[in-house]
PDB file of C-alpha atoms in Angstrom:
ATOM      1  CA  MET A   1       0.000   0.000   0.000  1.00  0.00           C
ATOM      2  CA  SER A   2       1.450   3.289   0.507  1.00  0.00           C
ATOM      3  CA  TYR A   3       4.066   4.461   2.880  1.00  0.00           C
ATOM      4  CA  LYS A   4       1.827   6.467   5.073  1.00  0.00           C
ATOM      5  CA  LEU A   5       2.552   9.584   6.595  1.00  0.00           C
ATOM      6  CA  ASN A   6       5.271  10.001   9.036  1.00  0.00           C
ATOM      7  CA  MET A   7       4.846   7.503   8.265  1.00  0.00           C
ATOM      8  CA  VAL A   8       3.041   7.509   6.271  1.00  0.00           C
ATOM      9  CA  MET A   9       4.888   4.702   4.956  1.00  0.00           C
ATOM     10  CA  GLY A  10       2.287   2.729   3.520  1.00  0.00           C
ATOM     11  CA  ALA A  11       0.432   1.622   6.485  1.00  0.00           C
ATOM     12  CA  VAL A  12      -3.095   2.245   7.078  1.00  0.00           C
ATOM     13  CA  ALA A  13      -3.513   5.631   8.513  1.00  0.00           C
ATOM     14  CA  LEU A  14      -0.442   6.741  10.274  1.00  0.00           C
ATOM     15  CA  ASN A  15       1.421   4.489  12.514  1.00  0.00           C
ATOM     16  CA  LEU A  16       3.509   6.299  15.064  1.00  0.00           C
ATOM     17  CA  LEU A  17       7.257   5.886  14.783  1.00  0.00           C
ATOM     18  CA  ALA A  18       8.535   3.505  17.389  1.00  0.00           C
ATOM     19  CA  LEU A  19      11.981   4.653  18.473  1.00  0.00           C
ATOM     20  CA  PRO A  20      13.555   4.472  21.898  1.00  0.00           C
ATOM     21  CA  ALA A  21      12.327   7.290  24.111  1.00  0.00           C
ATOM     22  CA  ALA A  22      15.822   8.743  24.276  1.00  0.00           C
ATOM     23  CA  HIS A  23      15.643   9.420  20.572  1.00  0.00           C
ATOM     24  CA  ALA A  24      12.048  10.601  20.435  1.00  0.00           C
ATOM     25  CA  GLU A  25      13.094  14.206  19.942  1.00  0.00           C
ATOM     26  CA  LEU A  26      14.602  13.256  16.582  1.00  0.00           C
ATOM     27  CA  ILE A  27      11.257  12.293  15.186  1.00  0.00           C
ATOM     28  CA  ARG A  28       9.195  15.086  13.699  1.00  0.00           C
ATOM     29  CA  GLY A  29       5.478  15.131  13.128  1.00  0.00           C
ATOM     30  CA  VAL A  30       4.855  11.666  14.453  1.00  0.00           C
ATOM     31  CA  ALA A  31       1.719  12.831  16.176  1.00  0.00           C
ATOM     32  CA  GLN A  32       0.197  13.902  12.865  1.00  0.00           C
ATOM     33  CA  GLN A  33      -2.081  10.956  12.332  1.00  0.00           C
ATOM     34  CA  ILE A  34      -4.081  10.729   9.136  1.00  0.00           C
ATOM     35  CA  THR A  35      -7.187   8.599   9.510  1.00  0.00           C
ATOM     36  CA  HIS A  36      -8.845   7.533   6.289  1.00  0.00           C
ATOM     37  CA  GLN A  37     -11.560   5.202   7.484  1.00  0.00           C
ATOM     38  CA  PRO A  38     -12.168   2.590  10.164  1.00  0.00           C
ATOM     39  CA  TRP A  39     -10.622  -0.745   9.250  1.00  0.00           C
ATOM     40  CA  GLU A  40     -13.307  -3.301   8.632  1.00  0.00           C
ATOM     41  CA  ASN A  41     -13.395  -6.926   7.621  1.00  0.00           C
ATOM     42  CA  ASP A  42     -13.277  -7.725   3.921  1.00  0.00           C
ATOM     43  CA  ASN A  43     -11.194  -4.674   3.066  1.00  0.00           C
ATOM     44  CA  MET A  44      -8.675  -4.768   0.245  1.00  0.00           C
ATOM     45  CA  PRO A  45      -5.441  -2.756  -0.041  1.00  0.00           C
ATOM     46  CA  THR A  46      -5.173   0.180  -2.425  1.00  0.00           C
ATOM     47  CA  GLY A  47      -1.401   0.461  -2.388  1.00  0.00           C
ATOM     48  CA  LYS A  48      -1.707   3.843  -0.704  1.00  0.00           C
ATOM     49  CA  GLY A  49      -1.954   2.814   2.895  1.00  0.00           C
ATOM     50  CA  TRP A  50      -5.693   2.655   3.264  1.00  0.00           C
ATOM     51  CA  ALA A  51      -8.247   0.038   2.279  1.00  0.00           C
ATOM     52  CA  VAL A  52     -11.414  -0.183   0.239  1.00  0.00           C
ATOM     53  CA  LYS A  53     -14.343  -2.495   0.706  1.00  0.00           C
ATOM     54  CA  ALA A  54     -14.002  -5.591  -1.430  1.00  0.00           C
ATOM     55  CA  PRO A  55     -16.509  -5.801  -4.311  1.00  0.00           C
ATOM     56  CA  ALA A  56     -19.384  -8.200  -3.796  1.00  0.00           C
ATOM     57  CA  GLY A  57     -18.180 -11.748  -4.229  1.00  0.00           C
ATOM     58  CA  GLN A  58     -14.538 -10.742  -3.784  1.00  0.00           C
ATOM     59  CA  GLY A  59     -14.388 -10.568  -0.044  1.00  0.00           C
ATOM     60  CA  TYR A  60     -12.071 -12.212   2.402  1.00  0.00           C
ATOM     61  CA  ALA A  61     -11.289 -15.349   0.394  1.00  0.00           C
ATOM     62  CA  VAL A  62      -8.287 -16.991   1.991  1.00  0.00           C
ATOM     63  CA  SER A  63      -6.224 -19.534   0.090  1.00  0.00           C
ATOM     64  CA  THR A  64      -6.067 -23.004   1.596  1.00  0.00           C
ATOM     65  CA  GLY A  65      -2.694 -23.784   0.038  1.00  0.00           C
ATOM     66  CA  ARG A  66      -0.988 -23.990   3.439  1.00  0.00           C
ATOM     67  CA  LYS A  67      -2.390 -24.779   6.833  1.00  0.00           C
ATOM     68  CA  THR A  68      -0.406 -21.853   8.246  1.00  0.00           C
ATOM     69  CA  THR A  69      -2.308 -19.343   6.128  1.00  0.00           C
ATOM     70  CA  GLY A  70      -3.883 -16.820   8.461  1.00  0.00           C
ATOM     71  CA  ALA A  71      -1.987 -18.022  11.530  1.00  0.00           C
ATOM     72  CA  ASN A  72       0.555 -15.202  11.423  1.00  0.00           C
ATOM     73  CA  GLY A  73      -1.683 -12.157  11.340  1.00  0.00           C
ATOM     74  CA  ILE A  74      -1.688 -11.851   7.559  1.00  0.00           C
ATOM     75  CA  ASN A  75      -3.576 -13.889   4.967  1.00  0.00           C
ATOM     76  CA  TYR A  76      -3.040 -15.158   1.441  1.00  0.00           C
ATOM     77  CA  HIS A  77      -5.771 -14.286  -1.054  1.00  0.00           C
ATOM     78  CA  GLY A  78      -4.588 -16.276  -4.060  1.00  0.00           C
ATOM     79  CA  GLY A  79      -2.789 -13.632  -6.116  1.00  0.00           C
ATOM     80  CA  PRO A  80       0.793 -13.798  -7.408  1.00  0.00           C
ATOM     81  CA  VAL A  81       3.987 -12.840  -5.618  1.00  0.00           C
ATOM     82  CA  MET A  82       7.190 -11.823  -7.388  1.00  0.00           C
ATOM     83  CA  LEU A  83       9.592 -14.739  -7.871  1.00  0.00           C
ATOM     84  CA  GLY A  84      13.288 -14.922  -8.574  1.00  0.00           C
ATOM     85  CA  THR A  85      15.418 -11.791  -8.596  1.00  0.00           C
ATOM     86  CA  THR A  86      13.249  -8.687  -8.430  1.00  0.00           C
ATOM     87  CA  ASN A  87      14.615  -6.136 -10.863  1.00  0.00           C
ATOM     88  CA  VAL A  88      14.370  -2.479  -9.945  1.00  0.00           C
ATOM     89  CA  TYR A  89      14.303   0.570 -12.211  1.00  0.00           C
ATOM     90  CA  PHE A  90      14.575   4.186 -11.103  1.00  0.00           C
ATOM     91  CA  ILE A  91      13.075   7.154 -12.907  1.00  0.00           C
ATOM     92  CA  TRP A  92      14.663  10.275 -11.432  1.00  0.00           C
ATOM     93  CA  TYR A  93      11.892  12.789 -12.034  1.00  0.00           C
ATOM     94  CA  GLY A  94      12.593  16.510 -11.744  1.00  0.00           C
ATOM     95  CA  ASN A  95      15.810  18.156 -10.620  1.00  0.00           C
ATOM     96  CA  TRP A  96      18.258  15.824  -8.883  1.00  0.00           C
ATOM     97  CA  ALA A  97      21.426  17.652  -9.912  1.00  0.00           C
ATOM     98  CA  GLY A  98      24.092  17.447  -7.222  1.00  0.00           C
ATOM     99  CA  ASN A  99      21.869  15.443  -4.873  1.00  0.00           C
ATOM    100  CA  THR A 100      23.645  12.562  -3.102  1.00  0.00           C
ATOM    101  CA  ALA A 101      20.430  10.536  -3.372  1.00  0.00           C
ATOM    102  CA  SER A 102      21.848   9.432  -6.722  1.00  0.00           C
ATOM    103  CA  SER A 103      24.285   7.185  -4.845  1.00  0.00           C
ATOM    104  CA  ILE A 104      22.458   6.596  -1.541  1.00  0.00           C
ATOM    105  CA  LEU A 105      19.370   5.018  -3.119  1.00  0.00           C
ATOM    106  CA  PRO A 106      21.124   2.768  -5.671  1.00  0.00           C
ATOM    107  CA  ASP A 107      23.321   1.531  -2.818  1.00  0.00           C
ATOM    108  CA  LEU A 108      20.137   0.716  -0.895  1.00  0.00           C
ATOM    109  CA  ILE A 109      18.843  -1.649  -3.585  1.00  0.00           C
ATOM    110  CA  GLY A 110      22.181  -3.405  -3.838  1.00  0.00           C
ATOM    111  CA  GLY A 111      22.429  -3.720  -0.077  1.00  0.00           C
ATOM    112  CA  LEU A 112      18.939  -5.163   0.322  1.00  0.00           C
ATOM    113  CA  SER A 113      19.711  -8.135  -1.915  1.00  0.00           C
ATOM    114  CA  GLY A 114      20.622 -11.151   0.188  1.00  0.00           C
ATOM    115  CA  SER A 115      20.273  -9.216   3.431  1.00  0.00           C
ATOM    116  CA  PRO A 116      18.686 -10.596   6.621  1.00  0.00           C
ATOM    117  CA  TYR A 117      16.177  -7.754   6.298  1.00  0.00           C
ATOM    118  CA  PHE A 118      14.938  -8.557   2.794  1.00  0.00           C
ATOM    119  CA  ASN A 119      14.944 -12.237   3.742  1.00  0.00           C
ATOM    120  CA  ILE A 120      11.779 -11.544   5.746  1.00  0.00           C
ATOM    121  CA  ASN A 121       9.945 -11.547   2.417  1.00  0.00           C
ATOM    122  CA  THR A 122      10.862 -15.205   1.829  1.00  0.00           C
ATOM    123  CA  THR A 123       8.169 -16.123   4.365  1.00  0.00           C
ATOM    124  CA  TYR A 124       5.593 -15.183   1.692  1.00  0.00           C
ATOM    125  CA  TYR A 125       4.657 -17.574  -1.115  1.00  0.00           C
ATOM    126  CA  ASN A 126       2.255 -18.108  -3.989  1.00  0.00           C
ATOM    127  CA  ALA A 127      -0.508 -20.664  -4.571  1.00  0.00           C
ATOM    128  CA  SER A 128       2.106 -23.257  -5.544  1.00  0.00           C
ATOM    129  CA  ASN A 129       3.974 -22.670  -2.280  1.00  0.00           C
ATOM    130  CA  VAL A 130       6.889 -21.040  -4.115  1.00  0.00           C
ATOM    131  CA  ALA A 131       8.386 -18.309  -1.953  1.00  0.00           C
ATOM    132  CA  VAL A 132       9.672 -14.843  -2.733  1.00  0.00           C
ATOM    133  CA  THR A 133      13.437 -14.820  -3.357  1.00  0.00           C
ATOM    134  CA  ASN A 134      15.863 -12.743  -1.319  1.00  0.00           C
ATOM    135  CA  ALA A 135      17.359 -11.019  -4.348  1.00  0.00           C
ATOM    136  CA  THR A 136      17.047  -7.522  -5.806  1.00  0.00           C
ATOM    137  CA  LEU A 137      18.944  -5.883  -8.646  1.00  0.00           C
ATOM    138  CA  LEU A 138      18.991  -2.282  -9.823  1.00  0.00           C
ATOM    139  CA  LYS A 139      18.944  -2.895 -13.562  1.00  0.00           C
ATOM    140  CA  LYS A 140      18.828   0.613 -15.001  1.00  0.00           C
ATOM    141  CA  THR A 141      17.937   4.219 -14.237  1.00  0.00           C
ATOM    142  CA  ALA A 142      16.413   6.984 -16.328  1.00  0.00           C
ATOM    143  CA  THR A 143      15.903  10.710 -15.926  1.00  0.00           C
ATOM    144  CA  ASP A 144      12.794  12.737 -16.677  1.00  0.00           C
ATOM    145  CA  ASN A 145      13.014  16.528 -16.845  1.00  0.00           C
ATOM    146  CA  TYR A 146       9.484  17.365 -15.687  1.00  0.00           C
ATOM    147  CA  SER A 147       7.705  15.782 -18.663  1.00  0.00           C
ATOM    148  CA  HIS A 148       4.424  16.101 -16.755  1.00  0.00           C
ATOM    149  CA  GLY A 149       5.238  19.266 -14.852  1.00  0.00           C
ATOM    150  CA  LYS A 150       5.639  19.734 -11.131  1.00  0.00           C
ATOM    151  CA  VAL A 151       2.078  18.830 -10.117  1.00  0.00           C
ATOM    152  CA  LEU A 152       1.382  15.151 -10.697  1.00  0.00           C
ATOM    153  CA  ALA A 153      -1.759  13.049 -10.489  1.00  0.00           C
ATOM    154  CA  ASP A 154      -1.688   9.266 -10.188  1.00  0.00           C
ATOM    155  CA  THR A 155      -2.294   9.041 -13.929  1.00  0.00           C
ATOM    156  CA  ASP A 156       0.815  11.138 -14.531  1.00  0.00           C
ATOM    157  CA  VAL A 157       2.915   8.690 -12.522  1.00  0.00           C
ATOM    158  CA  SER A 158       1.654   5.840 -14.686  1.00  0.00           C
ATOM    159  CA  ALA A 159       2.321   7.899 -17.811  1.00  0.00           C
ATOM    160  CA  ILE A 160       5.877   8.662 -16.670  1.00  0.00           C
ATOM    161  CA  VAL A 161       6.589   4.938 -16.392  1.00  0.00           C
ATOM    162  CA  SER A 162       4.861   4.214 -19.692  1.00  0.00           C
ATOM    163  CA  GLY A 163       6.784   7.017 -21.369  1.00  0.00           C
ATOM    164  CA  ALA A 164      10.160   5.793 -20.139  1.00  0.00           C
ATOM    165  CA  ILE A 165       9.390   2.365 -21.565  1.00  0.00           C
ATOM    166  CA  ALA A 166       7.955   3.699 -24.821  1.00  0.00           C
ATOM    167  CA  ASN A 167      10.937   5.934 -25.577  1.00  0.00           C
ATOM    168  CA  GLY A 168      13.420   3.156 -24.860  1.00  0.00           C
ATOM    169  CA  SER A 169      14.903   4.671 -21.710  1.00  0.00           C
ATOM    170  CA  LEU A 170      13.847   1.568 -19.784  1.00  0.00           C
ATOM    171  CA  PRO A 171      12.898  -1.939 -20.955  1.00  0.00           C
ATOM    172  CA  VAL A 172       9.589  -3.711 -20.489  1.00  0.00           C
ATOM    173  CA  ASP A 173      10.064  -5.969 -17.467  1.00  0.00           C
ATOM    174  CA  ALA A 174       7.152  -7.718 -15.759  1.00  0.00           C
ATOM    175  CA  ASN A 175       9.386  -9.044 -12.980  1.00  0.00           C
ATOM    176  CA  ALA A 176      10.410  -5.624 -11.792  1.00  0.00           C
ATOM    177  CA  VAL A 177       9.337  -2.607  -9.791  1.00  0.00           C
ATOM    178  CA  TYR A 178       9.689   0.792 -11.455  1.00  0.00           C
ATOM    179  CA  PHE A 179      10.196   3.611  -8.954  1.00  0.00           C
ATOM    180  CA  VAL A 180       9.231   7.157  -9.909  1.00  0.00           C
ATOM    181  CA  LEU A 181      11.387   9.245  -7.566  1.00  0.00           C
ATOM    182  CA  THR A 182      10.355  12.897  -7.524  1.00  0.00           C
ATOM    183  CA  SER A 183      12.498  15.844  -6.486  1.00  0.00           C
ATOM    184  CA  ALA A 184      11.436  18.089  -3.618  1.00  0.00           C
ATOM    185  CA  ASP A 185       9.709  20.635  -5.880  1.00  0.00           C
ATOM    186  CA  VAL A 186       7.236  18.070  -7.250  1.00  0.00           C
ATOM    187  CA  THR A 187       3.856  17.389  -5.662  1.00  0.00           C
ATOM    188  CA  GLU A 188       1.462  14.452  -6.067  1.00  0.00           C
ATOM    189  CA  THR A 189      -2.124  15.612  -5.776  1.00  0.00           C
ATOM    190  CA  SER A 190      -3.654  12.408  -4.406  1.00  0.00           C
ATOM    191  CA  GLY A 191      -2.016  12.944  -1.026  1.00  0.00           C
ATOM    192  CA  PHE A 192       1.778  13.180  -0.951  1.00  0.00           C
ATOM    193  CA  CYS A 193       2.835  14.775   2.364  1.00  0.00           C
ATOM    194  CA  THR A 194      -0.738  14.806   3.653  1.00  0.00           C
ATOM    195  CA  SER A 195      -1.887  11.185   3.357  1.00  0.00           C
ATOM    196  CA  TYR A 196       1.160   9.206   2.272  1.00  0.00           C
ATOM    197  CA  CYS A 197       4.885   9.368   1.512  1.00  0.00           C
ATOM    198  CA  GLY A 198       4.820   6.746  -1.211  1.00  0.00           C
ATOM    199  CA  TRP A 199       2.666   4.082  -2.807  1.00  0.00           C
ATOM    200  CA  HIS A 200       2.784   1.088  -5.138  1.00  0.00           C
ATOM    201  CA  THR A 201       0.408  -0.411  -7.678  1.00  0.00           C
ATOM    202  CA  HIS A 202       0.391  -2.163 -11.055  1.00  0.00           C
ATOM    203  CA  GLY A 203      -1.064  -1.677 -14.503  1.00  0.00           C
ATOM    204  CA  THR A 204      -0.932  -2.937 -18.062  1.00  0.00           C
ATOM    205  CA  ILE A 205       1.858  -1.151 -19.923  1.00  0.00           C
ATOM    206  CA  SER A 206       3.125  -2.320 -23.314  1.00  0.00           C
ATOM    207  CA  GLY A 207       0.976  -5.415 -22.904  1.00  0.00           C
ATOM    208  CA  GLN A 208       2.632  -6.489 -19.644  1.00  0.00           C
ATOM    209  CA  ASP A 209       1.589  -6.372 -15.987  1.00  0.00           C
ATOM    210  CA  ILE A 210       3.988  -3.669 -14.819  1.00  0.00           C
ATOM    211  CA  LYS A 211       4.544  -2.978 -11.134  1.00  0.00           C
ATOM    212  CA  TYR A 212       5.489   0.573 -10.215  1.00  0.00           C
ATOM    213  CA  ALA A 213       5.739   2.891  -7.246  1.00  0.00           C
ATOM    214  CA  PHE A 214       5.803   6.585  -6.432  1.00  0.00           C
ATOM    215  CA  VAL A 215       8.143   7.933  -3.753  1.00  0.00           C
ATOM    216  CA  GLY A 216       8.484  11.666  -3.185  1.00  0.00           C
ATOM    217  CA  ASN A 217      11.374  13.553  -1.616  1.00  0.00           C
ATOM    218  CA  PRO A 218      10.648  14.200   2.098  1.00  0.00           C
ATOM    219  CA  ASP A 219      12.601  17.455   1.880  1.00  0.00           C
ATOM    220  CA  GLN A 220       9.227  18.854   0.816  1.00  0.00           C
ATOM    221  CA  CYS A 221       7.619  17.812   4.103  1.00  0.00           C
ATOM    222  CA  PRO A 222      10.222  16.530   6.589  1.00  0.00           C
ATOM    223  CA  SER A 223       7.788  16.675   9.503  1.00  0.00           C
ATOM    224  CA  SER A 224       5.581  14.144   7.734  1.00  0.00           C
ATOM    225  CA  CYS A 225       7.841  11.851   5.727  1.00  0.00           C
ATOM    226  CA  ALA A 226      11.295  11.898   7.325  1.00  0.00           C
ATOM    227  CA  ALA A 227      12.111  10.147  10.589  1.00  0.00           C
ATOM    228  CA  GLN A 228      14.939  12.499  11.510  1.00  0.00           C
ATOM    229  CA  THR A 229      16.479  15.728  10.292  1.00  0.00           C
ATOM    230  CA  THR A 230      20.046  14.520  10.811  1.00  0.00           C
ATOM    231  CA  SER A 231      20.372  11.241   8.967  1.00  0.00           C
ATOM    232  CA  PRO A 232      22.967   8.461   8.573  1.00  0.00           C
ATOM    233  CA  ASN A 233      24.100   9.498   5.100  1.00  0.00           C
ATOM    234  CA  GLY A 234      23.887  13.234   5.614  1.00  0.00           C
ATOM    235  CA  ASN A 235      20.843  13.635   3.369  1.00  0.00           C
ATOM    236  CA  ALA A 236      17.579  13.562   5.317  1.00  0.00           C
ATOM    237  CA  GLY A 237      15.470  13.480   2.171  1.00  0.00           C
ATOM    238  CA  ALA A 238      17.278  10.541   0.598  1.00  0.00           C
ATOM    239  CA  ASP A 239      17.510   8.666   3.889  1.00  0.00           C
ATOM    240  CA  GLY A 240      13.787   9.175   4.418  1.00  0.00           C
ATOM    241  CA  MET A 241      13.116   7.891   0.920  1.00  0.00           C
ATOM    242  CA  ALA A 242      15.202   4.795   1.661  1.00  0.00           C
ATOM    243  CA  SER A 243      12.747   3.623   4.293  1.00  0.00           C
ATOM    244  CA  VAL A 244       9.722   4.471   2.150  1.00  0.00           C
ATOM    245  CA  MET A 245      11.229   2.659  -0.830  1.00  0.00           C
ATOM    246  CA  SER A 246      11.980  -0.409   1.275  1.00  0.00           C
ATOM    247  CA  HIS A 247       8.379  -0.345   2.459  1.00  0.00           C
ATOM    248  CA  GLU A 248       6.962  -0.170  -1.061  1.00  0.00           C
ATOM    249  CA  LEU A 249       9.392  -2.743  -2.453  1.00  0.00           C
ATOM    250  CA  GLU A 250       8.579  -5.373   0.160  1.00  0.00           C
ATOM    251  CA  GLU A 251       4.869  -4.815  -0.431  1.00  0.00           C
ATOM    252  CA  ALA A 252       5.343  -5.009  -4.188  1.00  0.00           C
ATOM    253  CA  VAL A 253       7.133  -8.371  -4.044  1.00  0.00           C
ATOM    254  CA  THR A 254       4.561  -9.936  -1.696  1.00  0.00           C
ATOM    255  CA  ASP A 255       1.408  -8.255  -3.039  1.00  0.00           C
ATOM    256  CA  PRO A 256       2.228  -6.960  -6.535  1.00  0.00           C
ATOM    257  CA  ASP A 257      -1.325  -6.961  -7.875  1.00  0.00           C
ATOM    258  CA  LEU A 258      -2.990  -6.059  -4.559  1.00  0.00           C
ATOM    259  CA  ASN A 259      -4.631  -9.481  -4.317  1.00  0.00           C
ATOM    260  CA  ALA A 260      -2.095 -11.682  -2.531  1.00  0.00           C
ATOM    261  CA  TRP A 261      -0.916 -10.961   1.026  1.00  0.00           C
ATOM    262  CA  TYR A 262      -2.751  -8.604   3.383  1.00  0.00           C
ATOM    263  CA  ASP A 263      -4.727  -8.821   6.595  1.00  0.00           C
ATOM    264  CA  SER A 264      -8.458  -8.494   7.238  1.00  0.00           C
ATOM    265  CA  THR A 265      -8.147  -4.715   7.500  1.00  0.00           C
ATOM    266  CA  GLY A 266      -6.392  -4.370   4.152  1.00  0.00           C
ATOM    267  CA  LYS A 267      -2.906  -3.849   5.570  1.00  0.00           C
ATOM    268  CA  GLU A 268      -0.024  -5.298   3.598  1.00  0.00           C
ATOM    269  CA  ASN A 269       3.110  -6.594   5.305  1.00  0.00           C
ATOM    270  CA  ALA A 270       5.006  -3.301   5.560  1.00  0.00           C
ATOM    271  CA  ASP A 271       1.847  -1.440   6.551  1.00  0.00           C
ATOM    272  CA  LYS A 272       1.709  -3.515   9.698  1.00  0.00           C
ATOM    273  CA  CYS A 273       5.122  -2.177  10.773  1.00  0.00           C
ATOM    274  CA  ALA A 274       5.099   1.365   9.390  1.00  0.00           C
ATOM    275  CA  TRP A 275       7.268   3.781  11.392  1.00  0.00           C
ATOM    276  CA  LYS A 276       8.458   1.016  13.683  1.00  0.00           C
ATOM    277  CA  PHE A 277      12.241   0.810  13.630  1.00  0.00           C
ATOM    278  CA  GLY A 278      13.168  -1.583  16.417  1.00  0.00           C
ATOM    279  CA  SER A 279      16.593  -1.320  18.044  1.00  0.00           C
ATOM    280  CA  THR A 280      18.742   1.561  16.845  1.00  0.00           C
ATOM    281  CA  TYR A 281      22.322   2.706  17.231  1.00  0.00           C
ATOM    282  CA  THR A 282      23.990   6.096  16.956  1.00  0.00           C
ATOM    283  CA  THR A 283      26.107   6.813  13.875  1.00  0.00           C
ATOM    284  CA  SER A 284      29.190   9.009  13.701  1.00  0.00           C
ATOM    285  CA  ASN A 285      27.156  12.123  12.854  1.00  0.00           C
ATOM    286  CA  GLY A 286      24.778  11.608  15.776  1.00  0.00           C
ATOM    287  CA  SER A 287      21.869  10.250  13.740  1.00  0.00           C
ATOM    288  CA  MET A 288      20.030   7.016  14.406  1.00  0.00           C
ATOM    289  CA  ALA A 289      20.355   3.889  12.257  1.00  0.00           C
ATOM    290  CA  ASN A 290      19.227   0.294  12.629  1.00  0.00           C
ATOM    291  CA  MET A 291      21.059  -1.588   9.886  1.00  0.00           C
ATOM    292  CA  LYS A 292      24.137  -1.523   7.710  1.00  0.00           C
ATOM    293  CA  LEU A 293      23.627  -2.429   4.073  1.00  0.00           C
ATOM    294  CA  GLY A 294      26.886  -2.608   2.201  1.00  0.00           C
ATOM    295  CA  THR A 295      29.006   0.241   3.502  1.00  0.00           C
ATOM    296  CA  ARG A 296      26.114   2.502   4.484  1.00  0.00           C
ATOM    297  CA  ASP A 297      24.020   2.884   7.612  1.00  0.00           C
ATOM    298  CA  TYR A 298      20.269   3.255   7.168  1.00  0.00           C
ATOM    299  CA  LEU A 299      17.207   3.745   9.355  1.00  0.00           C
ATOM    300  CA  ILE A 300      14.654   1.427   7.755  1.00  0.00           C
ATOM    301  CA  GLN A 301      11.256   0.457   9.121  1.00  0.00           C
ATOM    302  CA  GLN A 302      10.628  -3.102  10.233  1.00  0.00           C
ATOM    303  CA  ASN A 303       8.705  -5.606   8.114  1.00  0.00           C
ATOM    304  CA  TRP A 304       6.091  -8.209   9.048  1.00  0.00           C
ATOM    305  CA  LEU A 305       7.414 -11.759   9.424  1.00  0.00           C
ATOM    306  CA  ASN A 306       4.916 -14.314   8.116  1.00  0.00           C
ATOM    307  CA  ALA A 307       6.055 -16.966  10.609  1.00  0.00           C
ATOM    308  CA  SER A 308       6.195 -17.631  14.350  1.00  0.00           C
ATOM    309  CA  GLY A 309       2.767 -16.108  14.832  1.00  0.00           C
ATOM    310  CA  GLY A 310       3.746 -12.946  12.976  1.00  0.00           C
ATOM    311  CA  LEU A 311       5.728  -9.959  14.222  1.00  0.00           C
ATOM    312  CA  CYS A 312       7.552  -6.826  13.125  1.00  0.00           C
ATOM    313  CA  THR A 313      11.271  -7.459  12.821  1.00  0.00           C
ATOM    314  CA  LEU A 314      14.443  -6.344  11.060  1.00  0.00           C
ATOM    315  CA  SER A 315      15.782  -9.762  10.110  1.00  0.00           C
ATOM    316  CA  HIS A 316      14.984 -13.391   9.410  1.00  0.00           C
TER     317      HIS A 316
END
């Protein structure tokens, strides 16, 4: 779903950041909770952090593929998961000149692959009991110089992805997640900074089921979409995006078409742990981090483990 506000990291309405009390002063805007609607049974995820009522006849139909389905606080609804190495494509939308995000975020994708953190997603499987693979690969990046202006609607995000594929900047890849990463001067009218920090969905592009996500730069609204103003890599916007992107990526691999893994309230795996960071440590610049991926420290939200009764954790 979407990375809900300050959370907003894709969880249902805002989940408060869970950091040790000693570090609470580093978190801005955590009390800004955005409530979309009461969670009810038979809700389905939208990819934006809130649910919608399932259409008649498409309610809470749980797969019976495994006896453990439903025992861990999240349920399988029969849809596909992403298998094998999940390819990732970036579309740098807007003005990213001189921004260190151009190295921080590619390093994130490389560091996630094979990590104990991304391994949490291997507890999710499809109808044939084939599990998600702990492997990600940044295949290619593209730039877009405001082809749809600085005020985007959801349809513009889809068109940006479609355009990058159509003009040959990026290939057609159905086993991938395309991230539209917008610079701080770009807004998304369906709720960026007010209802979410990022979201994921899918659509038919060039005849393929293409998975894509929107993640905006928290420099536009640090009190809503960044966990701390001093961050591990010295770029609060990029470091904030790292957690949102991790959130959307783990939801995309386990619920790519919004019909696989979510709970009775419509929360996907990362939604259930939005703004919960677990144990942290202090980095050399005084910021908080909770994991090292490659050579970098990051503060990344926990993810929901689909085992042992279900829980938010940083590793498996």
